Amino acid sequence: MQLFTPYAVVFLQIFIASLFFSLSGFVLKYLILKKKDTYEFYENGLFGFIFIGFISLGANFFLPLNILTNSVIFIIIIFLSYKLDFFNQNLFILIKNTFFVTSIAYLFLIYSNVNRPDAFTYHLPYSQILNDHKIIIGLSNLHFRFGHISIFQYISSFFVNSIYLKKGLLIPISLVPSFFYFYCVNKFFKEFDDIKTRLNSYLIFLIVIISIYSLSRYSGWGNDGQVHIFYFLTAIYLLDLNNKKDDLNLFYKLSLTSLFAFLIKPFHIITLLIPFTYFIFHNQKINIIKSKTSYFFLIFFFMWIFKNILISSCAVYPLLITCNDKLSWFNKDDIIKQSFSGEAWSKDWINRENKSLDHEEYIKPFNWVKTWSNNHFKIVIEKTFPVLLFLIINFLLIYFTKCLKKNSSREKNYFFIIFFSFSFLAVLLWFMKFPLYRFGISYIYILMILIFYFIFIKNMNLEKLVKLKSIFIIIIYIAFFGLITKNVSRIYETKNLSIYPNLLIDDGASHLREVFDKNGNFTHYKSVSDEGCGLSQSPCTNFDVKVTRNIIFGYKKFKVSE
């Protein structure tokens, strides 16, 4: 019996986190959306990430996210949810939903690896900084990636509390897809039987199957899996808004999820065009501006921008036009270098044939296309082909079961035309700037779905489509079976000895050395391991940098040594 105790402890820890995210989302909706969605467990869970991101970001301006800070906030949120009657619901259903989410997240997490090299070089080191320090000014001068860190490092760092200790860092990421899968499946079942929402329900079916296929391995996510989940969720709200154009609650949800996608990955700033465009053409602008959600949106957005400026001198790092050259921690040379470097690496610079090309020369139009086409493009084709095949099978299924209209309407659906145009623009921007598969998953797959919308989905006979519900359900079960089988097989074949992914560099010796400025004052730690710092003493970097450290108004500040 003792053998199974560690497994039960991990399961219980994830169970508590699942419940906590759902009640946190409930509190956010109650306070900001004025909606008491007690029973929308899965959606509440997704909004819980937004709430915890907001709270932890705000707190870090004044306090380190250490065990004491996090534990106090953790207790306050639970108490607040209790006062707002979160637990005044069917407890059996609550426990059942929590168990479902926990089970998938548990399979994702145990005996996995963290995403490498990103986790050890900047995800974990930044999380350790958050746990040890309040916001550090000029932090990007230690490691450029600290300049465009994800909101998820704040969420992960928040879970270093009395219940989880350091292992809490690992749990939140495992829960995002789990909440989303069940949210989509639950929405599919609720809406498919109503002919008014059947089209959206079918599109959600496509999204959940594609997301299960593309996001099924914990160690492959980094911060990318989460942003794709929240973009998919934004797309779903947009589809709902097409049916309920005056539903401001849906617009507020869409606004928050699109903002959150941007906070996870700066590249998704284009996603903010969705709520902005809706706002421009909406006839209730005054009501929207005066709403609590708009205040929350703006406060969250400007807190993030202010944080970025304090850390890197740039509102959106490393976009030079957004930087303030009057700030003492402004580092123009490095900002320009990283702007070219990041784009070049995403365009397969490492495999270039002409080794004389530097980053700036390589990313010029057409210099990189041949190299990328011969290498990473093959990965894009390999990854997207199963989705293309799945969509073709859907077309054949609809066609041979005679669920297409004989006389299809030529009426133009401007919503889908506009959505397609935006998706095409997003994929084009992805291709022109950062054409890595893992960066463009959600944009690419939404565009593929919309292409097939114009090929056959818009011509489906929705009344006849109901007879295929059982087939769709079987496909969902098969997708979950494949997901579970893949992870059980990984667990069975693993050589990892630890249930939780490893957070530390274990090379049998100290992998850190202290770095001092020219006056002999300690500035930071430098990793001597090729893997990076991991979760170790902070602040830590794997780069050789020369900085000075001083204190301004009680805050540590790093700037490049002159």
Coordinates of C-alpha atoms in Angstrom, one line a residue:
M1 CA 0.0 0.0 0.0
Q2 CA 3.0 2.3 0.8
L3 CA 4.1 2.0 -2.9
F4 CA 1.1 3.9 -4.1
T5 CA 1.2 6.8 -1.6
P6 CA 3.3 9.2 -3.7
Y7 CA 1.0 8.7 -6.6
A8 CA -2.0 9.5 -4.5
V9 CA -0.3 12.6 -3.1
V10 CA 0.4 13.9 -6.6
F11 CA -3.2 13.2 -7.7
L12 CA -4.6 15.0 -4.6
Q13 CA -2.3 18.0 -5.2
I14 CA -3.6 18.3 -8.8
F15 CA -7.1 17.7 -7.6
I16 CA -6.8 20.7 -5.3
A17 CA -5.3 22.8 -8.0
S18 CA -8.1 21.9 -10.4
L19 CA -10.7 22.9 -7.9
F20 CA -8.8 26.1 -7.0
F21 CA -8.6 27.3 -10.6
S22 CA -12.4 26.7 -11.1
L23 CA -13.3 28.7 -8.0
S24 CA -10.8 31.4 -9.0
G25 CA -12.6 31.7 -12.4
F26 CA -15.9 31.8 -10.6
V27 CA -14.7 34.7 -8.4
L28 CA -13.4 36.6 -11.5
K29 CA -16.8 36.2 -13.3
Y30 CA -18.7 37.1 -10.2
L31 CA -16.7 40.3 -9.6
I32 CA -15.9 41.4 -13.2
L33 CA -18.5 39.9 -15.5
K34 CA -21.4 40.1 -13.0
K35 CA -22.3 36.5 -13.8
K36 CA -22.6 33.8 -11.2
D37 CA -21.5 30.8 -13.3
T38 CA -21.2 28.3 -10.5
Y39 CA -22.0 25.3 -12.7
E40 CA -19.7 26.2 -15.6
F41 CA -16.8 24.3 -14.0
Y42 CA -14.6 23.9 -17.0
E43 CA -14.9 27.4 -18.3
N44 CA -14.4 28.7 -14.8
G45 CA -11.2 26.8 -14.7
L46 CA -9.9 28.5 -17.8
F47 CA -10.8 31.9 -16.5
G48 CA -9.1 31.0 -13.2
F49 CA -5.8 31.2 -15.0
I50 CA -6.6 34.7 -16.0
F51 CA -7.5 35.7 -12.5
I52 CA -4.4 34.2 -10.9
G53 CA -2.2 35.8 -13.6
F54 CA -3.7 39.2 -12.7
I55 CA -3.3 38.7 -9.0
S56 CA 0.3 37.3 -9.1
L57 CA 1.4 40.0 -11.6
G58 CA 0.0 42.8 -9.4
A59 CA 1.4 41.3 -6.2
N60 CA 4.9 41.0 -7.7
F61 CA 5.2 44.8 -8.1
F62 CA 5.4 45.0 -4.3
L63 CA 6.3 41.5 -3.0
P64 CA 8.2 38.4 -4.0
L65 CA 5.8 35.5 -4.8
N66 CA 7.3 33.5 -2.0
I67 CA 5.5 30.8 0.0
L68 CA 4.1 33.2 2.6
T69 CA 2.7 35.7 0.0
N70 CA 1.2 32.9 -2.2
S71 CA -0.3 31.0 0.7
V72 CA -2.0 34.1 2.1
I73 CA -3.5 35.0 -1.3
F74 CA -4.5 31.3 -1.9
I75 CA -6.5 31.3 1.4
I76 CA -8.1 34.6 0.7
I77 CA -9.3 33.5 -2.7
I78 CA -10.8 30.3 -1.3
F79 CA -12.5 32.2 1.5
L80 CA -13.9 34.7 -1.0
S81 CA -15.3 31.9 -3.2
Y82 CA -16.9 30.4 -0.1
K83 CA -18.6 33.8 0.8
L84 CA -19.8 34.1 -2.8
D85 CA -21.5 30.7 -2.6
F86 CA -19.2 28.7 -4.9
F87 CA -19.8 25.6 -2.9
N88 CA -23.5 26.1 -2.9
Q89 CA -24.0 23.6 -5.7
N90 CA -24.3 19.9 -6.3
L91 CA -21.1 18.6 -4.7
F92 CA -21.2 15.3 -6.5
I93 CA -21.1 17.0 -9.9
L94 CA -18.4 19.3 -8.6
I95 CA -16.2 16.4 -7.5
K96 CA -16.9 14.5 -10.7
N97 CA -15.8 17.4 -12.9
T98 CA -12.7 18.0 -10.8
F99 CA -11.9 14.3 -11.0
F100 CA -12.1 14.3 -14.8
V101 CA -9.9 17.3 -15.2
T102 CA -7.4 16.0 -12.7
S103 CA -7.2 12.6 -14.3
I104 CA -6.0 13.9 -17.7
A105 CA -3.7 16.5 -16.1
Y106 CA -2.2 13.7 -13.9
L107 CA -1.4 11.6 -17.0
F108 CA 0.2 14.6 -18.7
L109 CA 2.4 15.4 -15.7
I110 CA 3.7 12.3 -14.1
Y111 CA 7.1 11.1 -15.3
S112 CA 7.3 13.8 -17.9
N113 CA 10.1 16.2 -18.7
V114 CA 10.0 20.0 -18.7
N115 CA 10.2 21.6 -22.0
R116 CA 13.9 21.9 -22.9
P117 CA 16.0 23.9 -23.4
D118 CA 13.5 26.7 -22.6
A119 CA 12.6 25.6 -19.1
F120 CA 16.1 25.4 -17.8
T121 CA 17.4 28.5 -19.6
Y122 CA 14.6 31.0 -18.8
H123 CA 11.2 29.6 -17.7
L124 CA 12.5 28.1 -14.4
P125 CA 15.1 30.8 -13.6
Y126 CA 12.5 33.5 -14.1
S127 CA 10.1 31.6 -11.8
Q128 CA 12.8 31.5 -9.2
I129 CA 13.3 35.2 -9.5
L130 CA 9.6 35.8 -8.9
N131 CA 9.7 33.6 -5.8
D132 CA 12.8 35.4 -4.4
H133 CA 12.3 39.0 -5.5
K134 CA 9.7 41.7 -6.2
I135 CA 10.0 43.1 -9.7
I136 CA 13.6 43.7 -10.8
I137 CA 14.3 46.7 -13.0
G138 CA 16.4 46.0 -16.1
L139 CA 16.2 42.3 -15.7
S140 CA 16.5 41.6 -19.5
N141 CA 20.1 42.7 -19.3
L142 CA 20.8 39.4 -17.6
H143 CA 18.9 37.3 -20.1
F144 CA 17.2 38.7 -23.2
R145 CA 14.3 36.2 -22.9
F146 CA 13.4 37.7 -19.5
G147 CA 12.2 40.7 -21.6
H148 CA 9.3 38.7 -23.2
I149 CA 8.5 36.2 -20.5
S150 CA 5.0 34.7 -20.4
I151 CA 2.3 35.4 -17.8
F152 CA 2.4 31.7 -17.1
Q153 CA 5.7 32.1 -15.2
Y154 CA 3.7 34.2 -12.8
I155 CA 0.9 31.7 -12.6
S156 CA 3.3 28.8 -12.0
S157 CA 5.3 30.8 -9.4
F158 CA 2.0 31.5 -7.5
F159 CA 1.7 27.8 -6.9
V160 CA 4.9 27.7 -4.8
N161 CA 2.9 27.7 -1.6
S162 CA 2.5 25.7 1.6
I163 CA 0.6 22.9 -0.1
Y164 CA 3.0 22.3 -3.1
L165 CA 6.3 23.9 -2.3
K166 CA 8.5 24.0 -5.4
K167 CA 6.6 21.2 -7.2
G168 CA 3.7 23.5 -7.5
L169 CA 5.4 25.2 -10.5
L170 CA 4.7 22.2 -12.6
I171 CA 1.0 21.8 -12.1
P172 CA -0.8 24.7 -13.8
I173 CA 0.5 24.0 -17.3
S174 CA -0.8 20.4 -17.2
L175 CA -4.3 21.6 -16.3
V176 CA -4.9 24.1 -19.2
P177 CA -5.6 21.6 -22.0
S178 CA -7.5 19.3 -19.6
F179 CA -9.9 22.1 -18.7
F180 CA -10.2 23.0 -22.4
Y181 CA -10.9 19.5 -23.7
F182 CA -13.8 19.0 -21.3
Y183 CA -15.1 22.5 -21.8
C184 CA -15.3 21.8 -25.6
V185 CA -16.9 18.3 -25.2
N186 CA -19.4 19.6 -22.7
K187 CA -20.3 22.5 -25.0
F188 CA -20.6 20.1 -27.9
F189 CA -23.1 17.9 -26.1
K190 CA -25.2 20.9 -24.8
E191 CA -25.4 22.7 -28.2
F192 CA -25.5 20.0 -30.9
D193 CA -29.2 19.1 -30.3
D194 CA -30.3 22.7 -31.0
I195 CA -30.3 23.5 -34.7
K196 CA -29.5 27.1 -34.0
T197 CA -26.2 26.2 -32.4
R198 CA -25.5 22.9 -34.3
L199 CA -23.1 24.5 -36.7
N200 CA -21.0 26.0 -33.9
S201 CA -21.2 22.7 -32.1
Y202 CA -19.8 20.9 -35.1
L203 CA -16.9 23.5 -35.4
I204 CA -16.2 23.0 -31.7
F205 CA -16.0 19.2 -32.4
L206 CA -13.3 19.9 -35.0
I207 CA -11.4 22.2 -32.7
V208 CA -11.3 19.7 -29.8
I209 CA -10.2 16.8 -31.9
I210 CA -7.5 18.9 -33.5
S211 CA -6.3 20.3 -30.1
I212 CA -6.2 16.8 -28.6
Y213 CA -4.0 15.7 -31.5
S214 CA -1.7 18.7 -31.5
L215 CA -1.4 19.2 -27.7
S216 CA -1.0 15.8 -26.1
R217 CA 2.5 15.9 -24.6
Y218 CA 3.5 17.9 -21.5
S219 CA 7.2 18.3 -22.3
G220 CA 6.4 19.7 -25.8
W221 CA 4.3 22.7 -24.7
G222 CA 6.6 25.2 -23.0
N223 CA 4.4 28.3 -23.2
D224 CA 3.1 27.5 -26.6
G225 CA 0.4 25.0 -25.8
Q226 CA -1.4 27.5 -23.5
V227 CA -1.5 30.3 -26.0
H228 CA -3.1 28.0 -28.6
I229 CA -5.7 26.9 -26.1
F230 CA -6.7 30.4 -25.4
Y231 CA -6.7 31.4 -29.0
F232 CA -9.0 28.4 -29.8
L233 CA -11.2 29.6 -26.9
T234 CA -11.3 33.1 -28.4
A235 CA -12.4 31.6 -31.7
I236 CA -15.2 29.7 -30.0
Y237 CA -16.5 32.9 -28.3
L238 CA -16.3 34.6 -31.7
L239 CA -18.4 31.9 -33.3
D240 CA -20.9 32.3 -30.4
L241 CA -21.0 36.1 -31.0
N242 CA -22.0 35.5 -34.6
N243 CA -25.2 33.9 -33.2
K244 CA -25.6 36.4 -30.4
K245 CA -24.3 39.7 -31.7
D246 CA -25.6 41.8 -28.8
D247 CA -24.4 39.5 -26.0
L248 CA -21.9 41.8 -24.2
N249 CA -21.0 39.0 -21.8
L250 CA -19.6 36.9 -24.7
F251 CA -17.7 40.0 -25.9
Y252 CA -16.2 40.5 -22.5
K253 CA -15.1 36.8 -22.3
L254 CA -13.6 37.1 -25.8
S255 CA -11.8 40.3 -24.8
L256 CA -10.2 38.6 -21.8
T257 CA -9.1 35.5 -23.6
S258 CA -7.6 37.5 -26.5
L259 CA -5.7 39.7 -24.0
F260 CA -4.5 36.6 -22.1
A261 CA -3.2 35.0 -25.4
F262 CA -1.1 38.2 -25.9
L263 CA 0.2 38.0 -22.3
I264 CA 1.3 34.4 -22.9
K265 CA 3.0 35.2 -26.2
P266 CA 3.7 38.7 -27.5
F267 CA 3.3 37.4 -31.1
H268 CA -0.4 37.1 -30.4
I269 CA -0.8 40.8 -30.1
I270 CA -2.6 40.5 -33.5
T271 CA -5.4 38.6 -31.6
L272 CA -6.3 41.8 -29.9
L273 CA -7.6 43.0 -33.2
I274 CA -10.6 40.8 -32.7
P275 CA -12.2 42.5 -29.7
F276 CA -11.0 45.9 -30.9
T277 CA -12.8 45.5 -34.3
Y278 CA -15.9 44.3 -32.5
F279 CA -15.8 47.3 -30.3
I280 CA -15.4 49.8 -33.2
F281 CA -18.6 48.5 -34.9
H282 CA -20.7 47.9 -31.7
N283 CA -23.5 50.4 -31.0
Q284 CA -23.1 50.1 -27.2
K285 CA -19.6 51.6 -26.9
I286 CA -20.5 53.7 -23.8
N287 CA -21.8 50.6 -21.9
I288 CA -18.7 48.7 -22.9
I289 CA -16.3 51.5 -21.8
K290 CA -18.1 51.9 -18.4
S291 CA -18.1 48.1 -17.7
K292 CA -16.0 46.6 -14.9
T293 CA -14.6 44.2 -17.5
S294 CA -13.1 47.1 -19.5
Y295 CA -11.5 48.5 -16.4
F296 CA -10.1 45.1 -15.6
F297 CA -8.9 44.6 -19.2
L298 CA -7.1 48.0 -19.2
I299 CA -5.6 47.6 -15.8
F300 CA -4.3 44.1 -16.6
F301 CA -2.9 45.3 -20.0
F302 CA -1.2 48.4 -18.7
M303 CA 0.2 46.5 -15.7
W304 CA 1.8 44.1 -18.2
I305 CA 3.2 46.9 -20.3
F306 CA 4.5 48.7 -17.3
K307 CA 6.2 45.5 -16.1
N308 CA 7.7 45.1 -19.6
I309 CA 9.1 48.7 -19.5
L310 CA 10.6 48.2 -16.0
I311 CA 12.2 44.9 -17.0
S312 CA 13.4 45.8 -20.5
S313 CA 12.7 49.5 -21.2
C314 CA 10.3 48.3 -24.0
A315 CA 6.5 48.0 -24.0
V316 CA 6.8 45.0 -26.3
Y317 CA 10.3 43.5 -26.2
P318 CA 12.3 43.5 -28.5
L319 CA 10.3 45.8 -30.7
L320 CA 12.6 48.9 -30.7
I321 CA 9.9 51.4 -31.6
T322 CA 8.2 50.6 -28.3
C323 CA 11.4 51.2 -26.2
N324 CA 12.3 54.2 -24.1
D325 CA 15.9 55.2 -24.8
K326 CA 15.8 57.7 -21.9
L327 CA 15.8 54.9 -19.3
S328 CA 19.2 54.0 -17.8
W329 CA 18.6 50.2 -18.4
F330 CA 17.9 50.7 -22.1
N331 CA 20.3 48.5 -24.1
K332 CA 19.8 49.4 -27.8
D333 CA 22.5 47.1 -29.2
D334 CA 21.1 44.0 -27.5
I335 CA 17.5 44.9 -28.4
I336 CA 18.3 45.2 -32.1
K337 CA 20.4 42.1 -31.9
Q338 CA 17.7 40.0 -30.3
S339 CA 15.1 41.4 -32.7
F340 CA 17.1 40.0 -35.7
S341 CA 18.3 36.9 -33.9
G342 CA 14.8 35.6 -32.8
E343 CA 13.4 36.0 -36.3
A344 CA 16.5 34.4 -37.9
W345 CA 16.4 31.4 -35.6
S346 CA 12.7 30.8 -36.3
K347 CA 13.5 30.9 -40.0
D348 CA 15.9 28.0 -39.7
W349 CA 19.1 30.2 -39.7
I350 CA 21.1 27.3 -38.1
N351 CA 20.7 25.3 -41.4
R352 CA 21.6 28.1 -43.8
E353 CA 23.8 27.1 -46.7
N354 CA 25.6 30.4 -46.9
K355 CA 27.4 30.5 -43.6
S356 CA 28.6 34.1 -44.2
L357 CA 25.0 35.5 -43.7
D358 CA 24.5 37.1 -40.4
H359 CA 21.0 37.3 -38.8
E360 CA 20.1 40.6 -40.4
E361 CA 21.2 39.5 -43.9
Y362 CA 19.5 36.1 -43.6
I363 CA 16.1 37.4 -42.7
K364 CA 15.9 39.7 -45.7
P365 CA 13.1 38.7 -48.2
F366 CA 13.8 35.4 -49.9
N367 CA 17.2 34.7 -48.3
W368 CA 15.7 32.4 -45.8
V369 CA 12.8 30.8 -47.8
K370 CA 14.9 28.0 -49.5
T371 CA 16.5 26.9 -46.3
W372 CA 13.2 26.9 -44.4
S373 CA 11.5 25.1 -47.2
N374 CA 14.1 22.4 -47.2
N375 CA 14.0 21.8 -43.5
H376 CA 11.3 23.1 -41.1
F377 CA 8.6 23.3 -43.8
K378 CA 8.8 19.5 -43.9
I379 CA 7.9 19.4 -40.2
V380 CA 5.0 21.8 -40.8
I381 CA 3.7 19.4 -43.5
E382 CA 4.3 16.3 -41.4
K383 CA 2.4 17.8 -38.5
T384 CA -0.5 19.3 -40.4
F385 CA -1.1 16.4 -42.8
P386 CA -3.1 14.3 -40.2
V387 CA -5.4 17.3 -39.6
L388 CA -5.9 17.8 -43.3
L389 CA -6.7 14.1 -43.6
F390 CA -9.1 14.4 -40.7
L391 CA -10.9 17.3 -42.4
I392 CA -11.1 15.4 -45.7
I393 CA -12.6 12.4 -43.9
N394 CA -15.2 14.7 -42.4
F395 CA -16.1 16.0 -45.8
L396 CA -16.4 12.4 -47.2
L397 CA -18.5 11.4 -44.1
I398 CA -20.9 14.4 -44.7
Y399 CA -21.0 13.8 -48.4
F400 CA -21.7 10.1 -48.4
T401 CA -24.3 10.3 -45.7
K402 CA -26.1 12.9 -47.8
C403 CA -25.9 15.7 -45.3
L404 CA -25.1 18.3 -47.9
K405 CA -27.8 20.6 -49.3
K406 CA -28.7 19.8 -52.9
N407 CA -29.3 23.5 -53.7
S408 CA -26.8 25.3 -51.6
S409 CA -27.4 28.9 -50.8
R410 CA -25.2 31.5 -52.6
E411 CA -25.8 34.0 -49.8
K412 CA -22.5 35.4 -48.5
N413 CA -21.8 35.0 -44.8
Y414 CA -19.8 38.1 -44.1
F415 CA -18.8 36.9 -40.6
F416 CA -16.9 33.9 -41.9
I417 CA -15.4 35.9 -44.8
I418 CA -14.0 38.4 -42.2
F419 CA -12.9 35.6 -39.9
F420 CA -11.2 33.9 -42.8
S421 CA -9.5 37.1 -43.8
F422 CA -8.2 37.7 -40.3
S423 CA -7.0 34.1 -40.0
F424 CA -5.2 34.3 -43.4
L425 CA -3.5 37.5 -42.2
A426 CA -2.4 35.9 -39.0
V427 CA -0.9 32.9 -40.8
L428 CA 0.7 35.2 -43.3
L429 CA 2.3 37.2 -40.5
W430 CA 3.4 34.0 -38.8
F431 CA 5.0 32.9 -42.0
M432 CA 6.8 36.2 -42.7
K433 CA 8.1 36.7 -39.1
F434 CA 8.2 33.5 -37.0
P435 CA 7.4 30.4 -39.1
L436 CA 8.0 27.8 -36.5
Y437 CA 5.2 25.2 -36.3
R438 CA 4.8 25.4 -32.6
F439 CA 4.3 29.2 -32.9
G440 CA 1.5 28.9 -35.4
I441 CA -0.5 25.9 -34.5
S442 CA -3.8 27.6 -33.6
Y443 CA -3.6 30.1 -36.4
I444 CA -2.9 27.4 -39.0
Y445 CA -5.6 25.0 -37.8
I446 CA -8.3 27.7 -37.5
L447 CA -7.5 28.8 -41.1
M448 CA -7.7 25.1 -42.2
I449 CA -11.1 24.7 -40.6
L450 CA -12.3 28.0 -42.2
I451 CA -11.1 26.8 -45.7
F452 CA -13.1 23.6 -45.2
Y453 CA -16.0 25.8 -44.1
F454 CA -16.2 27.3 -47.6
I455 CA -15.6 23.9 -49.2
F456 CA -18.4 22.0 -47.5
I457 CA -19.3 23.0 -44.0
K458 CA -21.4 26.0 -45.0
N459 CA -23.4 23.7 -47.3
M460 CA -24.2 21.1 -44.6
N461 CA -27.9 20.3 -44.0
L462 CA -28.0 20.9 -40.3
E463 CA -31.3 19.1 -39.9
K464 CA -29.7 15.9 -41.3
L465 CA -26.5 16.4 -39.5
V466 CA -28.1 15.3 -36.2
K467 CA -28.0 11.6 -37.4
L468 CA -24.2 11.7 -37.3
K469 CA -24.0 12.7 -33.6
S470 CA -23.3 9.2 -32.5
I471 CA -20.3 9.0 -34.9
F472 CA -19.0 12.3 -33.6
I473 CA -19.2 11.0 -30.1
I474 CA -17.3 7.9 -31.0
I475 CA -14.6 10.0 -32.6
I476 CA -14.3 12.0 -29.4
Y477 CA -14.0 8.8 -27.4
I478 CA -11.4 7.5 -29.8
A479 CA -9.4 10.8 -29.5
F480 CA -9.4 10.6 -25.7
F481 CA -8.5 6.9 -25.8
G482 CA -5.5 7.8 -28.1
L483 CA -4.5 10.6 -25.7
I484 CA -4.7 8.4 -22.7
T485 CA -2.9 5.5 -24.4
K486 CA -0.1 7.7 -25.6
N487 CA 0.6 9.0 -22.1
V488 CA 0.2 5.7 -20.4
S489 CA 2.7 4.2 -22.9
R490 CA 5.1 7.0 -22.2
I491 CA 4.8 6.5 -18.4
Y492 CA 5.3 2.7 -18.8
E493 CA 8.4 3.2 -20.9
T494 CA 9.9 6.1 -19.0
K495 CA 13.4 6.0 -17.5
N496 CA 12.6 8.9 -15.2
L497 CA 12.8 8.0 -11.5
S498 CA 10.9 11.0 -10.2
I499 CA 7.1 11.3 -10.5
Y500 CA 7.4 15.0 -11.0
P501 CA 9.5 16.4 -13.8
N502 CA 13.0 17.4 -12.7
L503 CA 13.5 21.1 -11.9
L504 CA 17.2 21.1 -11.0
I505 CA 20.5 20.7 -12.8
D506 CA 22.0 17.5 -11.5
D507 CA 25.6 17.2 -12.7
G508 CA 27.2 16.0 -9.5
A509 CA 28.8 19.4 -8.8
S510 CA 27.8 23.0 -8.3
H511 CA 26.7 24.4 -11.6
L512 CA 26.6 28.0 -10.5
R513 CA 29.3 30.6 -9.9
E514 CA 28.9 34.1 -8.4
V515 CA 29.5 37.1 -10.7
F516 CA 30.8 40.4 -9.4
D517 CA 31.1 43.9 -10.9
K518 CA 34.4 45.8 -11.3
N519 CA 34.1 47.1 -7.7
G520 CA 33.8 43.6 -6.3
N521 CA 30.1 43.7 -5.6
F522 CA 28.0 40.6 -6.2
T523 CA 25.5 41.0 -9.1
H524 CA 24.1 37.6 -10.1
Y525 CA 24.8 33.9 -10.6
K526 CA 26.1 32.4 -13.8
S527 CA 25.4 28.8 -14.9
V528 CA 28.4 26.8 -15.9
S529 CA 26.2 24.1 -17.3
D530 CA 25.2 24.1 -20.9
E531 CA 21.6 23.3 -19.8
G532 CA 21.1 26.6 -18.0
C533 CA 20.2 27.5 -14.5
G534 CA 17.1 25.5 -13.8
L535 CA 15.3 26.2 -10.6
S536 CA 18.3 27.4 -8.5
Q537 CA 19.6 30.5 -6.8
S538 CA 18.5 33.7 -8.3
P539 CA 19.0 35.9 -10.2
C540 CA 20.7 33.5 -12.6
T541 CA 21.6 33.5 -16.3
N542 CA 23.4 31.2 -18.6
F543 CA 25.0 34.1 -20.5
D544 CA 28.3 35.9 -19.8
V545 CA 27.1 39.4 -19.1
K546 CA 28.7 42.4 -17.4
V547 CA 26.2 44.4 -15.4
T548 CA 26.0 46.7 -12.4
R549 CA 23.4 46.3 -9.8
N550 CA 22.1 49.0 -7.5
I551 CA 19.0 49.9 -5.6
I552 CA 16.4 52.5 -6.6
F553 CA 13.4 53.2 -4.4
G554 CA 13.9 49.8 -2.8
Y555 CA 14.0 47.9 -6.1
K556 CA 17.0 46.1 -7.6
K557 CA 18.1 47.5 -10.9
F558 CA 20.5 46.0 -13.5
K559 CA 22.1 47.9 -16.3
V560 CA 24.9 47.1 -18.7
S561 CA 28.4 47.9 -17.5
E562 CA 30.0 50.8 -19.4

